[in-house]
Coordinates of C-alpha atoms in Angstrom, one line a residue:
M1 CA 0.0 0.0 0.0
F2 CA 2.5 2.6 -1.2
G3 CA -0.1 5.3 -1.5
F4 CA 0.0 9.0 -0.7
K5 CA -0.9 8.1 2.9
H6 CA 2.4 6.4 3.5
I7 CA 4.6 9.0 2.0
S8 CA 3.1 11.8 4.0
S9 CA 3.0 9.8 7.3
T10 CA 6.7 9.0 7.0
L11 CA 7.4 12.7 7.3
I12 CA 5.3 12.9 10.3
V13 CA 7.0 9.9 12.0
A14 CA 10.5 11.5 11.4
G15 CA 9.7 14.3 13.8
L16 CA 8.5 12.1 16.6
V17 CA 11.7 10.7 18.0
A18 CA 12.9 14.0 19.3
S19 CA 9.6 14.6 21.2
T20 CA 9.4 11.3 23.1
A21 CA 8.2 11.6 26.7
S22 CA 10.4 10.6 29.7
A23 CA 9.1 8.6 32.7
Q24 CA 10.3 6.2 35.3
F25 CA 12.3 3.3 34.0
N26 CA 12.1 -0.3 35.2
N27 CA 8.4 -0.2 36.2
A28 CA 7.9 -4.0 36.2
W29 CA 4.1 -3.8 35.8
V30 CA 3.6 -7.2 34.1
T31 CA 6.0 -10.1 33.4
F32 CA 5.9 -12.6 30.5
V33 CA 7.9 -15.8 30.0
K34 CA 8.5 -17.3 26.5
D35 CA 7.3 -20.9 26.3
T36 CA 8.6 -22.9 23.3
N37 CA 6.5 -26.1 24.0
R38 CA 3.0 -24.8 24.0
I39 CA 2.2 -25.3 20.3
Q40 CA 2.1 -29.0 19.5
N41 CA 1.2 -31.7 17.0
P42 CA -1.3 -34.3 18.1
D43 CA 1.6 -36.6 19.0
G44 CA 3.0 -34.1 21.5
S45 CA 5.9 -32.9 19.3
V46 CA 6.4 -29.2 18.7
A47 CA 4.3 -28.1 15.7
T48 CA 7.2 -26.5 13.8
H49 CA 5.1 -25.8 10.7
I50 CA 3.3 -23.2 13.0
T51 CA 6.2 -22.1 15.3
T52 CA 8.4 -21.3 12.2
D53 CA 5.7 -19.9 10.0
T54 CA 6.7 -16.6 8.3
E55 CA 3.4 -15.8 6.6
E56 CA 0.9 -13.0 7.3
K57 CA -1.4 -14.1 10.2
D58 CA -4.7 -13.1 11.7
Y59 CA -6.1 -14.7 14.9
A60 CA -9.5 -15.3 16.5
W61 CA -10.0 -17.1 19.8
G62 CA -12.8 -18.7 21.8
D63 CA -13.9 -21.9 23.4
V64 CA -15.1 -23.7 20.2
N65 CA -15.7 -27.1 21.8
N66 CA -17.2 -25.8 25.1
D67 CA -14.7 -27.6 27.3
G68 CA -13.7 -24.5 29.3
W69 CA -10.4 -23.9 27.5
T70 CA -9.9 -21.1 25.0
D71 CA -8.9 -22.3 21.5
V72 CA -7.4 -20.2 18.7
V73 CA -7.7 -20.1 14.9
V74 CA -5.1 -18.6 12.6
V75 CA -5.7 -17.7 9.0
R76 CA -2.7 -17.0 6.7
K77 CA -1.7 -15.5 3.4
N78 CA 1.5 -14.6 1.7
G79 CA 2.6 -11.3 3.1
W80 CA 2.3 -7.8 1.6
S81 CA -0.1 -9.0 -1.2
Q82 CA 2.6 -10.8 -3.1
L83 CA 1.4 -13.5 -5.4
P84 CA 0.8 -16.4 -5.2
N85 CA -0.8 -15.5 -1.8
K86 CA -3.0 -18.4 -0.8
R87 CA -2.2 -20.4 2.4
V88 CA -4.0 -22.9 4.6
G89 CA -5.2 -21.9 8.1
Y90 CA -4.8 -23.8 11.4
L91 CA -7.2 -24.7 14.2
M92 CA -5.2 -25.0 17.5
M93 CA -7.3 -26.7 20.2
N94 CA -6.4 -25.8 23.8
E95 CA -5.8 -29.1 25.5
Y96 CA -4.9 -28.3 29.2
G97 CA -2.8 -25.3 28.2
K98 CA -1.2 -26.8 25.1
L99 CA -2.3 -25.5 21.7
V100 CA -2.6 -28.6 19.5
D101 CA -3.0 -28.5 15.8
R102 CA -6.2 -30.3 15.1
T103 CA -7.0 -28.8 11.7
A104 CA -7.1 -32.1 9.8
Q105 CA -9.3 -33.7 12.5
Y106 CA -11.7 -30.9 13.2
A107 CA -11.6 -28.2 10.4
S108 CA -11.3 -30.0 7.1
D109 CA -14.9 -30.8 6.3
S110 CA -16.8 -29.0 3.6
D111 CA -20.0 -29.3 1.6
L112 CA -18.1 -28.5 -1.6
P113 CA -16.5 -31.4 -3.5
G114 CA -12.7 -30.9 -3.5
D115 CA -12.8 -28.3 -0.7
F116 CA -11.1 -29.2 2.6
G117 CA -12.3 -26.5 4.9
L118 CA -9.6 -24.6 6.7
M119 CA -7.1 -26.8 4.9
T120 CA -8.1 -25.2 1.5
P121 CA -5.5 -22.5 0.7
T122 CA -7.1 -19.0 0.5
A123 CA -5.9 -15.4 0.8
A124 CA -7.6 -15.1 4.1
R125 CA -6.8 -11.9 6.0
E126 CA -9.6 -12.0 8.7
V127 CA -11.2 -14.6 10.9
A128 CA -14.0 -14.3 13.5
L129 CA -15.6 -16.7 15.9
I130 CA -19.3 -16.2 16.7
D131 CA -22.4 -18.3 17.1
I132 CA -24.4 -17.6 13.9
N133 CA -27.4 -19.9 14.6
N134 CA -27.7 -19.6 18.4
D135 CA -27.1 -23.3 19.1
G136 CA -24.6 -22.5 21.8
W137 CA -21.5 -23.4 19.7
L138 CA -19.1 -20.8 18.2
D139 CA -19.0 -20.9 14.4
M140 CA -16.2 -19.5 12.3
I141 CA -16.1 -17.0 9.5
T142 CA -13.0 -16.3 7.4
A143 CA -12.6 -13.4 4.8
A144 CA -10.1 -13.2 2.0
T145 CA -8.3 -10.5 0.1
N146 CA -9.2 -11.4 -3.5
L147 CA -6.2 -10.8 -5.8
T148 CA -6.3 -13.7 -8.3
A149 CA -8.5 -13.3 -11.3
G150 CA -10.9 -16.1 -12.0
D151 CA -11.1 -17.5 -8.5
P152 CA -14.5 -19.1 -7.6
K153 CA -16.8 -17.6 -5.0
S154 CA -15.7 -20.2 -2.4
L155 CA -12.2 -18.6 -2.4
T156 CA -13.1 -14.9 -2.8
H157 CA -16.1 -14.5 -0.5
P158 CA -16.3 -14.9 3.3
R159 CA -16.3 -18.6 4.1
V160 CA -18.7 -19.7 6.9
F161 CA -17.9 -22.7 9.0
R162 CA -20.7 -24.2 11.0
N163 CA -19.8 -25.7 14.4
K164 CA -21.2 -29.3 14.3
G165 CA -21.4 -29.6 18.1
V166 CA -21.3 -32.9 19.8
V167 CA -22.4 -36.4 19.0
N168 CA -22.5 -38.9 21.9
G169 CA -20.4 -36.4 23.9
V170 CA -17.7 -36.0 21.3
W171 CA -17.1 -32.7 19.6
Q172 CA -17.4 -33.0 15.8
G173 CA -15.5 -29.9 14.6
F174 CA -16.4 -27.4 11.8
R175 CA -17.9 -27.8 8.4
H176 CA -17.5 -25.2 5.6
E177 CA -20.9 -24.5 4.1
D178 CA -20.7 -22.4 1.0
G179 CA -24.3 -21.5 0.6
R180 CA -24.4 -19.5 3.9
F181 CA -22.8 -16.5 2.3
P182 CA -24.4 -15.1 -1.0
Q183 CA -22.8 -14.2 -4.3
L184 CA -22.0 -10.5 -4.3
Y185 CA -22.7 -7.9 -7.0
P186 CA -21.8 -4.3 -7.4
I187 CA -24.7 -2.0 -6.4
G188 CA -27.1 -1.9 -9.4
S189 CA -25.3 -4.6 -11.3
T190 CA -25.9 -8.3 -12.1
T191 CA -22.2 -9.0 -12.7
P192 CA -20.9 -11.4 -10.0
V193 CA -17.7 -10.1 -8.4
G194 CA -15.4 -11.0 -5.5
P195 CA -14.7 -8.5 -2.7
R196 CA -11.3 -7.5 -1.3
I197 CA -11.7 -7.8 2.4
C198 CA -9.3 -6.4 5.1
G199 CA -11.7 -5.9 8.0
L200 CA -14.5 -8.2 9.3
A201 CA -17.0 -7.3 12.0
V202 CA -19.7 -9.5 13.6
G203 CA -22.6 -8.6 15.9
D204 CA -26.4 -8.2 16.1
V205 CA -27.3 -4.9 14.4
N206 CA -31.1 -5.4 14.1
G207 CA -31.9 -6.7 17.5
D208 CA -33.3 -10.1 16.4
G209 CA -30.7 -12.0 18.5
F210 CA -28.7 -13.3 15.6
A211 CA -25.2 -12.2 14.6
D212 CA -24.9 -10.1 11.5
M213 CA -21.8 -9.3 9.5
Y214 CA -20.1 -6.2 8.2
Y215 CA -16.9 -6.3 6.1
A216 CA -14.5 -3.5 5.2
D217 CA -13.3 -3.6 1.6
Y218 CA -10.3 -2.2 -0.2
D219 CA -10.6 -1.6 -3.8
E220 CA -8.2 0.9 -5.4
T221 CA -5.2 0.1 -7.7
E222 CA -2.1 0.1 -5.6
P223 CA 1.5 0.7 -6.8
G224 CA 2.9 -1.6 -4.1
P225 CA 4.6 -5.0 -4.2
V226 CA 2.0 -6.0 -6.8
S227 CA -0.1 -3.8 -8.9
I228 CA -3.6 -5.3 -9.3
P229 CA -6.1 -2.9 -10.8
E230 CA -9.8 -3.3 -10.0
N231 CA -12.4 -2.0 -12.4
P232 CA -14.4 0.6 -10.5
A233 CA -17.5 -1.0 -11.9
H234 CA -16.6 -4.2 -10.1
D235 CA -16.1 -2.6 -6.7
T236 CA -18.4 -3.9 -4.0
N237 CA -17.3 -1.4 -1.4
D238 CA -18.3 -2.3 2.2
R239 CA -21.4 -4.4 2.9
L240 CA -23.7 -5.1 5.7
L241 CA -25.1 -8.6 5.6
I242 CA -28.1 -9.6 7.8
N243 CA -28.5 -13.1 9.4
D244 CA -31.8 -14.7 8.4
G245 CA -32.1 -16.4 11.8
A246 CA -30.7 -19.7 10.5
G247 CA -27.1 -18.7 10.2
N248 CA -27.3 -17.6 6.5
F249 CA -26.4 -14.1 5.5
V250 CA -28.4 -11.8 3.2
D251 CA -26.8 -8.8 1.4
S252 CA -28.6 -5.6 2.5
L253 CA -27.0 -3.6 -0.4
E254 CA -27.8 0.1 0.4
T255 CA -31.1 -0.5 2.1
R256 CA -29.8 0.0 5.6
M257 CA -26.7 2.1 5.1
T258 CA -25.9 5.0 2.8
T259 CA -23.3 5.1 0.0
E260 CA -21.1 7.3 2.2
M261 CA -21.2 4.9 5.1
L262 CA -20.2 2.0 2.9
F263 CA -17.4 3.8 1.0
S264 CA -13.8 2.6 1.6
T265 CA -10.6 3.1 -0.3
F266 CA -8.6 0.7 1.9
G267 CA -10.8 -0.5 4.7
T268 CA -8.5 -2.0 7.2
H269 CA -10.7 -2.8 10.2
A270 CA -14.3 -2.7 11.4
L271 CA -16.2 -3.3 14.7
I272 CA -19.8 -3.5 15.7
R273 CA -20.2 -1.6 19.0
D274 CA -22.7 0.7 20.7
I275 CA -20.7 3.9 20.7
N276 CA -23.3 6.4 21.9
G277 CA -24.9 4.3 24.6
D278 CA -28.4 4.2 23.2
G279 CA -28.5 0.4 23.3
F280 CA -28.3 0.0 19.5
P281 CA -24.9 -1.3 18.1
D282 CA -23.2 1.1 15.7
I283 CA -20.5 0.3 13.0
V284 CA -17.0 1.7 13.5
K285 CA -14.5 1.4 10.6
N286 CA -11.3 2.7 9.1
T287 CA -10.4 3.7 5.6
A288 CA -6.8 4.4 4.9
L289 CA -5.6 5.4 1.5
N290 CA -5.0 8.6 -0.5
A291 CA -7.4 11.3 0.5
A292 CA -9.8 9.0 2.4
T293 CA -7.9 8.5 5.7
Y294 CA -10.2 8.5 8.6
D295 CA -12.0 6.5 11.3
S296 CA -15.8 6.8 11.2
V297 CA -18.9 5.7 13.0
S298 CA -22.2 4.9 11.4
Y299 CA -25.0 5.3 14.0
Q300 CA -28.2 3.3 14.1
N301 CA -31.6 4.9 13.8
P302 CA -33.4 4.0 17.1
L303 CA -36.7 4.6 15.5
N304 CA -35.9 2.0 12.8
P305 CA -33.5 -0.6 14.4
G306 CA -31.1 -2.2 11.9
T307 CA -30.9 0.9 9.8
F308 CA -28.3 3.7 10.0
N309 CA -29.0 7.4 9.7
L310 CA -26.0 9.4 11.0
F311 CA -22.4 9.3 9.7
Q312 CA -19.5 10.7 11.6
K313 CA -15.8 11.1 10.7
V314 CA -13.9 10.9 14.0
T315 CA -10.3 11.4 13.0
S316 CA -8.8 14.9 12.7
A317 CA -7.6 16.1 9.3
T318 CA -3.9 15.8 10.3
A319 CA -4.0 12.1 11.5
T320 CA -3.4 9.1 9.3
P321 CA -5.2 6.2 11.2
Y322 CA -4.6 2.6 10.1
H323 CA -5.9 0.3 12.7
F324 CA -8.0 0.7 15.9
D325 CA -9.8 -1.0 18.7
V326 CA -12.7 0.2 20.9
A327 CA -12.6 -0.1 24.7
D328 CA -13.3 1.9 27.8
L329 CA -9.8 3.0 28.8
N330 CA -10.8 5.5 31.5
Q331 CA -13.6 3.5 33.1
D332 CA -16.3 6.1 32.6
G333 CA -18.7 3.6 31.0
R334 CA -18.2 5.0 27.4
P335 CA -16.2 3.2 24.7
D336 CA -13.1 5.1 23.5
L337 CA -11.3 4.8 20.2
V338 CA -7.7 3.4 20.5
V339 CA -6.0 4.4 17.2
G340 CA -2.9 3.0 15.7
D341 CA -1.8 5.7 13.4
D342 CA 0.9 5.8 10.7
G343 CA 1.9 9.1 12.3
Q344 CA 1.3 9.4 16.1
D345 CA -0.7 6.7 17.8
H346 CA -3.4 8.2 20.0
I347 CA -6.7 7.8 22.0
K348 CA -9.9 9.6 21.1
Y349 CA -11.8 9.7 24.4
N350 CA -15.6 9.4 24.2
T351 CA -16.8 12.3 26.4
G352 CA -20.6 12.2 25.8
T353 CA -23.1 12.8 23.1
D354 CA -24.2 15.8 21.1
A355 CA -27.7 17.0 20.2
L356 CA -27.9 14.5 17.3
G357 CA -27.0 11.6 19.5
R358 CA -23.4 11.2 18.1
A359 CA -20.4 10.7 20.4
T360 CA -18.3 13.7 21.3
W361 CA -14.6 13.0 21.1
S362 CA -11.6 14.5 22.8
S363 CA -8.6 15.8 20.9
N364 CA -5.9 13.3 20.1
I365 CA -4.3 12.0 23.3
N366 CA -0.9 10.7 22.2
W367 CA 0.7 7.7 23.7
S368 CA 3.8 8.3 25.8
Y369 CA 7.2 6.9 25.1
L370 CA 10.2 6.7 27.4
S371 CA 13.4 8.4 26.5
G372 CA 15.2 6.4 23.9
S373 CA 12.1 5.0 22.3
S374 CA 9.6 6.3 19.7
D375 CA 6.2 5.6 18.1
G376 CA 7.8 3.9 15.1
G377 CA 4.9 4.6 12.8
F378 CA 3.1 2.2 10.4
P379 CA 1.2 0.0 13.0
G380 CA -0.4 -3.4 12.5
T381 CA -3.4 -4.7 14.4
T382 CA -4.4 -3.2 17.8
V383 CA -5.8 -5.3 20.7
V384 CA -7.0 -3.8 24.0
A385 CA -6.8 -6.1 27.0
D386 CA -6.1 -5.9 30.7
L387 CA -2.7 -7.6 31.1
N388 CA -2.1 -7.0 34.8
N389 CA -5.7 -7.5 36.1
D390 CA -5.8 -4.0 37.6
G391 CA -9.1 -3.1 35.9
W392 CA -7.5 -0.6 33.4
P393 CA -7.2 -2.0 29.9
D394 CA -3.8 -2.0 28.3
I395 CA -2.8 -2.0 24.6
V396 CA -1.1 -4.6 22.4
Q397 CA -0.2 -3.2 19.0
S398 CA 1.5 -5.2 16.2
D399 CA 3.9 -3.5 13.9
V400 CA 3.8 -5.1 10.5
D401 CA 1.8 -3.2 7.9
V402 CA 0.0 -5.8 5.8
D403 CA 1.0 -4.1 2.5
L404 CA 4.2 -2.2 3.4
I405 CA 7.1 -4.6 3.2
G406 CA 9.2 -4.7 6.3
C407 CA 9.6 -6.5 9.7
N408 CA 12.0 -4.0 11.3
R409 CA 9.6 -2.2 13.7
M410 CA 8.5 -3.4 17.1
L411 CA 5.4 -4.8 18.8
K412 CA 4.3 -2.3 21.4
I413 CA 2.8 -3.3 24.8
M414 CA 1.4 -0.1 26.2
H415 CA 0.6 0.2 29.9
N416 CA -2.6 1.9 31.0
P417 CA -1.4 3.4 34.4
G418 CA -5.0 4.2 35.5
G419 CA -6.0 7.4 37.2
V420 CA -9.1 9.5 37.7
V421 CA -12.2 7.9 36.2
G422 CA -13.2 9.8 33.1
S423 CA -9.9 11.6 32.7
N424 CA -7.7 11.6 29.6
I425 CA -5.3 8.8 30.7
V426 CA -2.1 8.5 28.6
P427 CA -0.9 4.9 27.8
R428 CA 2.8 4.6 28.1
L429 CA 5.6 2.3 26.9
E430 CA 7.5 1.0 29.9
A431 CA 11.1 -0.2 29.6
Q432 CA 13.9 -1.4 31.7
Q433 CA 16.3 1.2 30.4
S434 CA 16.8 3.7 27.5
G435 CA 18.1 2.6 24.2
S436 CA 17.8 -1.0 22.8
G437 CA 18.9 -2.8 26.0
G438 CA 16.8 -4.5 28.6
W439 CA 13.1 -5.4 28.4
K440 CA 10.6 -3.3 26.4
G441 CA 6.9 -3.0 27.1
A442 CA 6.7 -5.9 29.5
V443 CA 9.3 -7.7 31.6
G444 CA 10.8 -10.6 29.7
M445 CA 10.4 -9.2 26.2
L446 CA 13.5 -7.9 24.5
V447 CA 13.7 -5.9 21.3
S448 CA 14.7 -9.0 19.4
D449 CA 11.5 -10.7 20.6
L450 CA 9.2 -7.9 19.5
Q451 CA 10.3 -7.1 15.9
G452 CA 8.1 -8.0 13.0
T453 CA 4.7 -8.9 14.5
W454 CA 1.8 -9.5 12.2
D455 CA -0.9 -10.0 14.9
C456 CA -1.4 -11.2 18.5
A457 CA -4.0 -13.3 20.2
V458 CA -4.5 -12.2 23.8
F459 CA -6.3 -14.8 26.0
D460 CA -5.8 -17.1 29.0
I461 CA -4.0 -20.1 27.6
D462 CA -3.4 -21.9 30.9
N463 CA -6.6 -21.1 32.8
D464 CA -4.8 -19.3 35.6
G465 CA -6.9 -16.1 35.4
D466 CA -4.4 -13.9 33.6
L467 CA -4.0 -13.1 29.9
D468 CA -1.3 -14.7 27.8
I469 CA -0.2 -13.8 24.3
V470 CA 0.2 -15.8 21.0
Q471 CA 2.5 -13.6 18.9
G472 CA 2.5 -14.2 15.1
R473 CA 5.8 -12.9 13.7
C474 CA 7.6 -12.7 10.4
V475 CA 10.0 -15.3 11.8
G476 CA 7.4 -17.6 13.4
T477 CA 4.9 -17.9 16.3
T478 CA 5.8 -17.3 19.9
V479 CA 3.7 -18.0 23.1
W480 CA 4.2 -15.7 26.0
I481 CA 2.8 -16.9 29.4
N482 CA 1.8 -14.2 31.9
Q483 CA 3.4 -14.6 35.3
L484 CA 0.8 -12.7 37.3
N485 CA -0.8 -15.9 38.6
S486 CA 0.6 -19.3 39.1
A487 CA -1.0 -21.7 36.7
P488 CA -2.4 -25.2 37.5
T489 CA -0.8 -27.9 35.5
V490 CA -3.3 -30.4 33.9
T491 CA -2.1 -33.5 31.9
A492 CA -4.1 -36.3 30.4
Y493 CA -2.4 -39.7 30.6
C494 CA -2.9 -43.5 30.7
F495 CA -4.7 -44.0 27.3
G496 CA -6.2 -47.2 26.1
D497 CA -4.5 -47.0 22.8
G498 CA -1.9 -49.7 23.3
T499 CA 0.8 -47.5 24.8
G500 CA 1.9 -48.3 28.3
T501 CA 0.0 -51.2 29.8
A502 CA -2.1 -53.1 27.2
C503 CA -5.8 -53.2 27.4
P504 CA -7.1 -56.5 28.8
C505 CA -8.1 -58.2 25.6
A506 CA -6.4 -55.9 23.0
N507 CA -9.5 -53.7 23.0
H508 CA -7.4 -50.7 22.2
S509 CA -8.8 -47.3 21.2
A510 CA -7.3 -45.3 18.4
V511 CA -3.9 -43.6 18.9
G512 CA -4.5 -39.8 19.4
D513 CA -8.1 -40.2 20.6
N514 CA -6.9 -39.8 24.2
E515 CA -9.5 -42.1 25.7
G516 CA -9.7 -45.4 27.6
C517 CA -10.0 -49.0 26.4
L518 CA -12.9 -49.8 24.1
N519 CA -16.2 -50.9 25.7
S520 CA -19.1 -53.0 24.4
F521 CA -20.4 -50.1 22.4
G522 CA -17.0 -49.8 20.5
N523 CA -16.1 -46.6 22.2
G524 CA -13.3 -45.7 24.6
A525 CA -14.5 -43.5 27.5
R526 CA -12.9 -40.1 27.6
L527 CA -12.3 -37.9 30.7
S528 CA -11.7 -34.2 30.1
M529 CA -11.4 -31.4 32.5
S530 CA -12.8 -27.9 32.2
G531 CA -12.5 -24.8 34.3
S532 CA -9.5 -23.9 36.5
A533 CA -7.8 -26.0 39.2
R534 CA -7.2 -23.1 41.5
V535 CA -8.0 -23.6 45.2
S536 CA -8.9 -20.0 45.7
A537 CA -11.2 -19.9 42.7
D538 CA -12.1 -23.5 41.9
T539 CA -14.2 -24.0 38.8
F540 CA -12.5 -27.4 37.9
K541 CA -14.9 -30.0 36.6
M542 CA -14.6 -33.6 35.4
N543 CA -16.4 -34.4 32.1
G544 CA -17.0 -38.0 31.0
S545 CA -18.1 -39.0 27.6
R546 CA -18.4 -42.0 25.2
M547 CA -19.8 -44.2 27.9
P548 CA -22.8 -46.5 27.7
N549 CA -26.0 -44.5 27.8
S550 CA -28.0 -44.1 31.0
G551 CA -25.6 -46.3 33.0
P552 CA -24.0 -45.4 36.4
C553 CA -20.4 -44.2 36.7
L554 CA -18.1 -43.3 39.6
Y555 CA -15.9 -40.2 39.5
F556 CA -13.0 -40.7 41.8
Q557 CA -9.6 -39.2 42.8
G558 CA -6.2 -40.5 43.6
S559 CA -3.0 -38.9 44.8
T560 CA -0.6 -40.4 42.3
Q561 CA -0.4 -42.1 38.9
M562 CA -0.6 -45.9 38.8
S563 CA 2.5 -47.7 37.5
A564 CA 4.2 -44.5 36.5
G565 CA 1.3 -43.4 34.4
N566 CA 1.0 -46.7 32.4
G567 CA -1.9 -48.0 34.5
I568 CA -2.7 -51.7 35.2
A569 CA -5.4 -54.0 33.7
F570 CA -8.6 -53.6 35.6
G571 CA -12.0 -55.0 34.4
D572 CA -12.2 -54.3 30.7
G573 CA -9.9 -51.2 31.0
K574 CA -7.0 -49.8 32.9
L575 CA -6.8 -48.4 36.4
C576 CA -4.7 -45.2 36.1
L577 CA -4.5 -43.8 39.6
T578 CA -3.5 -45.0 43.1
G579 CA -2.4 -43.6 46.5
T580 CA -5.1 -42.0 48.6
I581 CA -8.4 -42.8 46.9
I582 CA -11.5 -40.6 47.3
R583 CA -14.9 -41.4 45.9
L584 CA -16.1 -38.0 44.6
G585 CA -19.6 -38.9 43.3
V586 CA -21.8 -41.3 41.4
K587 CA -23.5 -40.0 38.3
F588 CA -25.9 -41.6 35.7
N589 CA -25.0 -40.9 32.1
T590 CA -27.3 -39.2 29.7
A591 CA -28.8 -40.9 26.7
T592 CA -25.6 -39.9 24.8
G593 CA -23.3 -41.4 27.3
T594 CA -22.1 -38.2 29.1
S595 CA -22.0 -36.9 32.6
S596 CA -20.0 -34.5 34.8
Y597 CA -18.8 -33.9 38.3
P598 CA -19.4 -31.5 40.1
V599 CA -22.7 -30.1 38.8
G600 CA -25.5 -28.3 40.6
A601 CA -25.2 -28.6 44.4
D602 CA -22.2 -31.0 44.2
T603 CA -19.2 -30.1 46.4
K604 CA -16.3 -28.4 44.6
L605 CA -13.4 -30.7 43.6
S606 CA -10.9 -28.9 45.8
I607 CA -13.1 -29.4 48.9
A608 CA -14.3 -32.9 48.1
G609 CA -10.8 -34.0 47.3
V610 CA -9.2 -32.2 50.3
V611 CA -6.8 -30.2 48.1
N612 CA -4.3 -27.6 49.1
P613 CA -2.3 -25.3 46.8
G614 CA 0.5 -27.3 45.1
D615 CA -1.1 -30.7 45.7
T616 CA -1.0 -33.2 42.9
R617 CA -4.2 -35.2 42.3
T618 CA -5.2 -37.8 39.7
Y619 CA -8.7 -38.4 38.3
Q620 CA -10.6 -41.1 36.5
V621 CA -14.1 -42.4 35.7
W622 CA -15.1 -46.0 36.5
Y623 CA -18.3 -47.0 34.7
R624 CA -20.7 -49.9 34.3
D625 CA -20.7 -51.5 30.9
A626 CA -23.8 -52.8 29.2
A627 CA -22.5 -56.4 28.7
A628 CA -19.5 -58.6 29.2
F629 CA -17.6 -58.6 25.9
C630 CA -14.0 -58.7 26.9
T631 CA -13.4 -60.2 30.4
A632 CA -16.0 -61.5 32.8
A633 CA -16.2 -58.0 34.3
T634 CA -18.9 -55.6 33.2
Y635 CA -17.1 -52.4 34.0
N636 CA -14.5 -50.2 32.3
L637 CA -12.6 -47.0 32.9
S638 CA -11.7 -43.8 31.1
N639 CA -8.2 -42.4 30.6
G640 CA -6.6 -40.6 33.5
V641 CA -6.0 -36.9 34.2
Q642 CA -3.5 -35.4 36.6
A643 CA -3.7 -31.8 38.0
V644 CA -1.2 -29.9 40.1
W645 CA -3.4 -27.4 41.9
A646 CA -2.6 -23.7 42.0
P647 CA -3.3 -21.4 44.9

């Protein structure tokens, strides 16, 4: 994107270094530790195809299988719009704090012949997780930057992946369903075209309870790494698509928003948020090329929900905004605009509403940099999140411009120091010392760790109550674990797949399924854990699945692993734990062979198991089988799980 915007903003950035602010050095407000063993293949080895990946990345995160652990999706393309630019995406399932590549297992299904879901290479630049059909399961939407002439709709339009939920207690993954997103046409035309999407927003705009979609398009000829002209007659501009209540999207064309609202030159980002506090979500977006360089808000008409009647350009004439996030930085109950600018990054504080119902905005409140550091210019994605749990949201800003070649700038972690509620708080870059030495932004992160970041996913990987970071860089993917809280360690072990002690009559389950020995239904029972094993905030829960329907089962606890984790033959399965045994509770399985402990009025695990901080406990499910098919016994067991409890 070597347009006028970048030439002018370079001149702005040049004058910033001399005006950097000074502040106290070595304010250790948050600490991160790099963990090189968090991203794994299903066999437990490091997933080097992800950890060494150099491509452009965009993340979305959420609990897609409802097991209490946050998962992450990454979509990829060749960086800086260079051709060929299509790449596959990855689904990393959070398995007790390890991010395991389960793309082939859970995200390769499609209703199109020859399509392999997330494993089909696309030029995807955006991904979102949201429940599109209100069935309680997060679905997935990816959106591509269409740069290859002649590509079919399935590669150029947003791809919708339905979450298939569970069958007999086992999560089924995602299925790409092409018909959920319509063929697009330019306004007033019947010529089918493909959009060029750089921003994707999801949220319910018309109040019917179903998630709608807005995308930000970029469409001008660019004299950058590749020059790919687009016929103005083929331009879709931005679009608002309405959910029909079944998870299918309908193009609203210009029936709900005006031409001005939908106009973009290079739409880099969009969000659906209630900006003016009237209870109706608005649409915030950025356009960032040539003369059209501004953030804007399109406000809903409360008298006709789902339509938009007021348009507001937020950014001042001298700014060159590129990316943004929306969050309440000063805790006054109003969402503020956090702007990553090609010139000076800044905050636009939301100070109230005017007579028309539009937000009133402060002047630009520039971010503060310690002596020896600077803004750096040309930001990437911006994510606002509270990294030190003090109630004041901080800022994580990537540094790679998706169309300006270069990985030499630095990821910025900006501390929100707090202050008077409603005041113009200035985020600041902390550092151990001036110059390039010592940590920058957060304790543990050096300049060499921060350079060249495409995007960051900021979420609690290890369920310890603080936010960790998955950092997608030009040289690979790094996981940073927040040290604010000590994390419980949870590990599944003692599988009935033929490893360790053999199942009693070679009734082995499949390798990688992480379950017990097969029962008379042909399944191996699986024990998984959800929630957090923290004594002070215990939400830990045992979840059994793939057992005989309606039969009884015993949830129980030990203090150590049996036979060094290999287990011993017991009934039709393997006993995986020993030591001090405590019967936690008897449950009856549902018709789909599932049950959990604790639920309802059940005693918490930490109390029922007499657990103290730092204690190691082992868990298993012992269940009644429907018939004797292996040994004379009519019972079997799940795999085992071990937890080291945190305070």
